[in-house]
PDB file of C-alpha atoms in Angstrom:
ATOM      1  CA  MET A  68      71.762 104.976  59.344  1.00 57.00           C
ATOM      2  CA  ASN A  69      73.322 102.000  58.518  1.00 68.00           C
ATOM      3  CA  LYS A  70      75.919 104.016  55.485  1.00 68.00           C
ATOM      4  CA  GLU A  71      76.396 106.556  56.892  1.00 72.00           C
ATOM      5  CA  ILE A  72      77.977 104.487  60.517  1.00 72.00           C
ATOM      6  CA  PHE A  73      79.654 102.196  57.222  1.00 62.00           C
ATOM      7  CA  ILE A  74      81.064 104.896  55.785  1.00 72.00           C
ATOM      8  CA  SER A  75      82.546 106.691  58.613  1.00 69.00           C
ATOM      9  CA  PHE A  76      84.432 102.687  59.262  1.00 66.00           C
ATOM     10  CA  PHE A  77      85.536 103.079  56.801  1.00 68.00           C
ATOM     11  CA  LEU A  78      87.488 106.376  56.184  1.00 63.00           C
ATOM     12  CA  VAL A  79      88.283 105.862  59.535  1.00 65.00           C
ATOM     13  CA  GLY A  80      89.895 102.806  58.794  1.00 67.00           C
ATOM     14  CA  MET A  81      91.523 104.645  56.060  1.00 66.00           C
ATOM     15  CA  LEU A  82      92.924 108.168  57.483  1.00 63.00           C
ATOM     16  CA  LEU A  83      94.480 105.413  60.502  1.00 63.00           C
ATOM     17  CA  SER A  84      96.279 102.801  57.877  1.00 67.00           C
ATOM     18  CA  LEU A  85      97.515 105.910  55.047  1.00 59.00           C
ATOM     19  CA  SER A  86      98.369 107.091  57.837  1.00 57.00           C
ATOM     20  CA  GLN A  87     100.954 103.676  58.851  1.00 61.00           C
ATOM     21  CA  PHE A  88     101.720 103.878  54.944  1.00 56.00           C
ATOM     22  CA  VAL A  89     103.681 107.216  55.496  1.00 52.00           C
ATOM     23  CA  LEU A  90     104.856 106.092  59.276  1.00 52.00           C
ATOM     24  CA  ALA A  91     106.602 102.571  57.105  1.00 54.00           C
ATOM     25  CA  SER A  92     108.242 104.751  54.115  1.00 53.00           C
ATOM     26  CA  GLU A  93     110.089 107.241  56.869  1.00 52.00           C
ATOM     27  CA  ASN A  94     111.752 104.121  58.935  1.00 53.00           C
ATOM     28  CA  SER A  95     112.189 102.749  55.385  1.00 57.00           C
ATOM     29  CA  GLN A  96     114.722 106.158  54.839  1.00 56.00           C
ATOM     30  CA  GLU A  97     116.046 106.964  58.503  1.00 57.00           C
ATOM     31  CA  GLN A  98     116.824 102.824  58.758  1.00 55.00           C
ATOM     32  CA  ASN A  99     118.964 103.254  55.718  1.00 53.00           C
ATOM     33  CA  SER A 100     120.546 106.432  56.354  1.00 54.00           C
ATOM     34  CA  SER A 101     121.913 104.530  59.798  1.00 53.00           C
ATOM     35  CA  TRP A 102     122.838 102.442  58.080  1.00 48.00           C
ATOM     36  CA  LYS A 103     125.266 103.834  55.849  1.00 53.00           C
ATOM     37  CA  LEU A 104     126.660 105.178  59.520  1.00 50.00           C
ATOM     38  CA  GLU A 105     127.124 102.089  61.129  1.00 54.00           C
ATOM     39  CA  THR A 106     129.034 100.865  57.754  1.00 54.00           C
ATOM     40  CA  GLN A 107     131.580 103.660  57.608  1.00 66.00           C
ATOM     41  CA  GLY A 108     135.526 102.746  58.012  1.00 70.00           C
ATOM     42  CA  TRP A 109     134.805  99.313  56.176  1.00 79.00           C
ATOM     43  CA  SER A 110     137.883  97.866  54.880  1.00 83.00           C
ATOM     44  CA  ILE A 111     138.090  96.434  51.123  1.00 83.00           C
ATOM     45  CA  GLN A 112     137.681  93.299  51.696  1.00 87.00           C
ATOM     46  CA  ASP A 113     135.202  93.647  54.374  1.00 87.00           C
ATOM     47  CA  HIS A 114     132.525  95.830  51.937  1.00 86.00           C
ATOM     48  CA  MET A 115     133.474  93.322  49.155  1.00 89.00           C
ATOM     49  CA  ALA A 116     132.253  89.708  51.702  1.00 90.00           C
ATOM     50  CA  ALA A 117     129.336  91.994  52.775  1.00 90.00           C
ATOM     51  CA  ALA A 118     128.641  92.823  48.833  1.00 90.00           C
ATOM     52  CA  LYS A 119     128.966  88.897  47.777  1.00 93.00           C
ATOM     53  CA  ASP A 120     126.775  88.376  50.690  1.00 93.00           C
ATOM     54  CA  LYS A 121     123.727  90.621  50.024  1.00 93.00           C
ATOM     55  CA  GLU A 122     123.991  88.952  46.110  1.00 95.00           C
ATOM     56  CA  GLY A 123     123.287  86.167  47.111  1.00 94.00           C
ATOM     57  CA  GLU A 124     120.266  87.866  49.136  1.00 94.00           C
ATOM     58  CA  ALA A 125     119.054  88.622  46.515  1.00 95.00           C
ATOM     59  CA  GLN A 126     119.940  85.763  44.072  1.00 96.00           C
ATOM     60  CA  SER A 127     117.418  83.715  46.714  1.00 95.00           C
ATOM     61  CA  LEU A 128     115.028  87.015  46.146  1.00 95.00           C
ATOM     62  CA  GLN A 129     114.622  87.236  42.796  1.00 96.00           C
ATOM     63  CA  SER A 130     114.017  82.673  42.561  1.00 96.00           C
ATOM     64  CA  ARG A 131     111.398  83.378  44.566  1.00 96.00           C
ATOM     65  CA  VAL A 132     110.795  86.554  42.467  1.00 95.00           C
ATOM     66  CA  ARG A 133     110.402  84.829  39.516  1.00 96.00           C
ATOM     67  CA  HIS A 134     108.693  81.570  40.981  1.00 96.00           C
ATOM     68  CA  LEU A 135     105.893  84.358  42.192  1.00 95.00           C
ATOM     69  CA  GLY A 136     105.372  85.423  38.518  1.00 95.00           C
ATOM     70  CA  GLU A 137     104.836  82.228  37.322  1.00 95.00           C
ATOM     71  CA  ARG A 138     102.386  81.160  39.753  1.00 94.00           C
ATOM     72  CA  ILE A 139     100.744  84.609  38.640  1.00 94.00           C
ATOM     73  CA  ALA A 140     101.208  84.596  35.335  1.00 94.00           C
ATOM     74  CA  HIS A 141      99.268  80.107  36.041  1.00 93.00           C
ATOM     75  CA  PHE A 142      96.179  81.809  37.211  1.00 91.00           C
ATOM     76  CA  ASP A 143      95.938  84.882  34.597  1.00 92.00           C
ATOM     77  CA  LYS A 144      95.893  82.058  32.296  1.00 93.00           C
ATOM     78  CA  LYS A 145      93.681  79.226  33.959  1.00 91.00           C
ATOM     79  CA  PRO A 146      91.471  81.841  35.852  1.00 90.00           C
ATOM     80  CA  HIS A 147      89.137  79.416  36.718  1.00 90.00           C
ATOM     81  CA  PHE A 148      91.629  78.348  39.380  1.00 87.00           C
ATOM     82  CA  ASP A 149      91.217  81.168  40.931  1.00 87.00           C
ATOM     83  CA  PRO A 150      87.867  82.645  40.488  1.00 88.00           C
ATOM     84  CA  LYS A 151      87.668  85.603  42.580  1.00 88.00           C
ATOM     85  CA  GLY A 152      91.343  86.284  42.455  1.00 87.00           C
ATOM     86  CA  ILE A 153      91.844  86.755  45.648  1.00 90.00           C
ATOM     87  CA  HIS A 154      95.450  84.143  44.962  1.00 90.00           C
ATOM     88  CA  ARG A 155      96.973  86.570  42.300  1.00 92.00           C
ATOM     89  CA  ASN A 156      96.187  89.508  44.281  1.00 92.00           C
ATOM     90  CA  SER A 157      98.252  88.469  46.800  1.00 93.00           C
ATOM     91  CA  MET A 158     101.060  87.033  44.979  1.00 93.00           C
ATOM     92  CA  LYS A 159     100.963  90.276  43.254  1.00 93.00           C
ATOM     93  CA  LEU A 160     101.238  92.607  46.769  1.00 94.00           C
ATOM     94  CA  ILE A 161     104.210  89.395  47.541  1.00 94.00           C
ATOM     95  CA  ALA A 162     106.191  90.072  44.483  1.00 94.00           C
ATOM     96  CA  SER A 163     106.058  94.480  44.507  1.00 94.00           C
ATOM     97  CA  THR A 164     107.239  94.201  47.867  1.00 95.00           C
ATOM     98  CA  LEU A 165     110.023  91.671  47.640  1.00 94.00           C
ATOM     99  CA  THR A 166     111.164  93.511  44.721  1.00 95.00           C
ATOM    100  CA  GLY A 167     110.878  96.390  46.454  1.00 95.00           C
ATOM    101  CA  GLU A 168     113.218  95.072  49.210  1.00 95.00           C
ATOM    102  CA  LEU A 169     115.690  93.830  45.947  1.00 95.00           C
ATOM    103  CA  ASN A 170     115.710  96.750  44.103  1.00 95.00           C
ATOM    104  CA  ARG A 171     117.859  97.844  48.436  1.00 95.00           C
ATOM    105  CA  LEU A 172     119.650  95.555  47.978  1.00 95.00           C
ATOM    106  CA  ASN A 173     120.769  96.095  44.865  1.00 95.00           C
ATOM    107  CA  LYS A 174     121.158  99.671  46.001  1.00 95.00           C
ATOM    108  CA  GLU A 175     122.967  98.392  48.857  1.00 93.00           C
ATOM    109  CA  ILE A 176     125.621  95.683  46.485  1.00 93.00           C
ATOM    110  CA  ALA A 177     126.424  99.213  44.333  1.00 93.00           C
ATOM    111  CA  TRP A 178     126.836 101.077  47.402  1.00 91.00           C
ATOM    112  CA  HIS A 179     129.865  98.499  48.862  1.00 89.00           C
ATOM    113  CA  PHE A 180     131.400  98.101  45.549  1.00 90.00           C
ATOM    114  CA  ARG A 181     131.395 101.378  45.772  1.00 89.00           C
ATOM    115  CA  GLN A 182     133.252 102.232  48.674  1.00 87.00           C
ATOM    116  CA  ALA A 183     135.319  99.713  48.170  1.00 86.00           C
ATOM    117  CA  ASP A 184     136.377 101.268  44.858  1.00 87.00           C
ATOM    118  CA  HIS A 185     136.453 104.317  46.645  1.00 83.00           C
ATOM    119  CA  ALA A 186     138.448 102.691  49.048  1.00 79.00           C
ATOM    120  CA  LYS A 187     141.120 101.176  46.647  1.00 81.00           C
ATOM    121  CA  LEU A 188     141.828 104.669  44.689  1.00 79.00           C
ATOM    122  CA  THR A 189     143.057 105.874  47.900  1.00 77.00           C
ATOM    123  CA  GLU A 190     145.621 103.524  48.717  1.00 66.00           C
TER     124      GLU A 190
END
């Protein structure tokens, strides 16, 4: 009886978390498209300034990902500091999230540079 209740709660929890994961990915696509609409009509200098700002953020994120990678490697070399792997796995999750954010920032930087180049060509 207890096993059946545990399994049913586990399945309900998985269904709820899966729906949240799907909704989160849809929101990011909507945010990217609304972000592109908001930046239409910018000048060349605006695009270049935004790209430089985003590059600073990207470098900061890249250093954080590198630091997390070093910490993960430390725990891989010395697993007795984290015998259950809780810290290592949480750092891997954080690093993957930051890497996704870094990829998004790099896409925005490239888009700003493309828009600035396109504006220069049309002048």
